[in-house]
Amino acid sequence: MKTFLKIAATSILIAFASVNAQAQDIKPYVGLGLGTFTTDFGSGFKSNSTFGGFLKGGLDFNPYIGAELRVGGIKSSTVKDAAGASSKATFISYLAKPQFPISDQATVYGLIGATTAKITVVSTGNPTTSKTKTQISFGAGFEYKVQDAVSVGVEYVQYSNKTDSTANFKAKITGISVTANYHF
């Protein structure tokens, strides 16, 4: 499944790049996102929200199609269970970005692709457990250009859906973030 998702994401990005690169001026950008990330372990555990963030690099192939690569992490937090375990996560996301400009400065967009997340759980009296898994990711956002080269935005992304983190439970990772981007 992991290999399939990587191949599918790469194929989509190559297809968009080859079709649009000939007719359009590709516009690269870099950015930062910070916000609240929720890790939901299910199985009797309560959802846990904590601070997280990511760095991103992307290409806008034209006003309607883009692609993004993100690398991020979620601050260590306490899993709300009887054992008082703590968890943290790191991730890399590869995303296609369909977008629709609603004015010269404002754009709404979607994100679809995959995320490889590593979740580490530390529990008192038990060994540290970590699991890496690749899952489909999706989300939506809004971006506003405050200057020609600078934009800010807000977005919601589901990075993974019940990624296996240990043999006993799984984790769903979502994030609501504020973003800032520099367009070259």
Short mmCIF file of C-alpha atoms in Angstrom, two decimals, residues 76-169:
data_model
loop_
_atom_site.label_atom_id
_atom_site.label_comp_id
_atom_site.label_asym_id
_atom_site.label_seq_id
_atom_site.Cartn_x
_atom_site.Cartn_y
_atom_site.Cartn_z
CA SER A 76 4.91 15.72 22.55
CA SER A 77 1.64 15.46 24.41
CA THR A 78 0.01 13.31 27.04
CA VAL A 79 -2.35 10.59 25.84
CA LYS A 80 -5.40 10.81 28.05
CA ASP A 81 -5.55 7.28 29.38
CA ALA A 82 -4.99 5.54 32.71
CA ALA A 83 -1.28 4.87 32.02
CA GLY A 84 -0.40 8.53 31.36
CA ALA A 85 1.40 7.75 28.11
CA SER A 86 2.82 10.51 25.93
CA SER A 87 2.98 10.67 22.15
CA LYS A 88 4.69 12.68 19.45
CA ALA A 89 4.61 12.50 15.67
CA THR A 90 6.66 13.53 12.67
CA PHE A 91 5.42 13.46 9.10
CA ILE A 92 6.16 14.11 5.45
CA SER A 93 3.30 14.86 3.06
CA TYR A 94 3.25 14.88 -0.74
CA LEU A 95 0.14 16.62 -1.99
CA ALA A 96 -1.57 17.71 -5.19
CA LYS A 97 -3.18 21.13 -4.79
CA PRO A 98 -6.23 21.89 -6.94
CA GLN A 99 -7.02 25.58 -6.44
CA PHE A 100 -9.48 28.21 -7.57
CA PRO A 101 -8.70 31.94 -7.53
CA ILE A 102 -11.74 33.89 -6.30
CA SER A 103 -10.01 37.26 -6.85
CA ASP A 104 -6.54 38.55 -7.72
CA GLN A 105 -5.52 38.18 -4.06
CA ALA A 106 -7.68 35.32 -2.71
CA THR A 107 -7.60 31.61 -3.53
CA VAL A 108 -9.43 28.59 -2.14
CA TYR A 109 -7.71 25.23 -2.51
CA GLY A 110 -7.93 21.56 -1.78
CA LEU A 111 -5.15 19.16 -0.88
CA ILE A 112 -5.05 15.48 -1.80
CA GLY A 113 -2.15 13.07 -1.58
CA ALA A 114 -0.42 10.98 1.04
CA THR A 115 1.40 11.39 4.34
CA THR A 116 4.01 9.15 5.90
CA ALA A 117 3.72 9.62 9.67
CA LYS A 118 5.88 8.23 12.46
CA ILE A 119 4.08 8.13 15.80
CA THR A 120 6.04 7.39 18.96
CA VAL A 121 4.27 6.46 22.21
CA VAL A 122 6.08 6.38 25.56
CA SER A 123 4.26 4.83 28.52
CA THR A 124 5.49 4.63 32.11
CA GLY A 125 6.76 1.12 32.80
CA ASN A 126 6.44 0.02 29.15
CA PRO A 127 8.91 0.13 26.28
CA THR A 128 8.74 3.00 23.78
CA THR A 129 6.70 2.04 20.74
CA SER A 130 6.85 3.72 17.34
CA LYS A 131 5.19 2.95 14.05
CA THR A 132 5.57 4.51 10.61
CA LYS A 133 2.67 4.29 8.19
CA THR A 134 1.59 5.96 4.93
CA GLN A 135 -2.02 7.06 4.57
CA ILE A 136 -4.13 9.12 2.17
CA SER A 137 -4.34 12.81 3.15
CA PHE A 138 -6.84 15.49 2.21
CA GLY A 139 -7.83 18.98 3.23
CA ALA A 140 -8.97 22.45 2.22
CA GLY A 141 -7.79 25.98 2.77
CA PHE A 142 -7.95 29.66 1.96
CA GLU A 143 -4.99 31.86 0.99
CA TYR A 144 -4.75 35.64 0.70
CA LYS A 145 -1.87 37.53 -0.97
CA VAL A 146 -0.91 40.49 1.21
CA GLN A 147 1.89 41.45 -1.21
CA ASP A 148 3.03 40.12 -4.59
CA ALA A 149 5.43 37.67 -2.97
CA VAL A 150 3.77 37.07 0.42
CA SER A 151 0.55 35.24 1.26
CA VAL A 152 -1.14 34.09 4.46
CA GLY A 153 -3.83 31.48 4.90
CA VAL A 154 -5.75 29.06 7.04
CA GLU A 155 -6.41 25.36 6.39
CA TYR A 156 -7.72 22.07 7.73
CA VAL A 157 -5.93 18.83 6.78
CA GLN A 158 -6.51 15.21 7.74
CA TYR A 159 -2.98 13.84 7.55
CA SER A 160 -3.81 10.25 8.43
CA ASN A 161 -6.83 8.17 9.27
CA LYS A 162 -6.28 5.66 12.06
CA THR A 163 -2.60 5.03 11.34
CA ASP A 164 -1.44 2.00 13.35
CA SER A 165 0.77 3.37 16.12
CA THR A 166 1.03 0.26 18.28
CA ALA A 167 -0.48 -3.18 18.31
CA ASN A 168 -3.18 -1.95 20.71
CA PHE A 169 -4.51 1.18 19.05
#
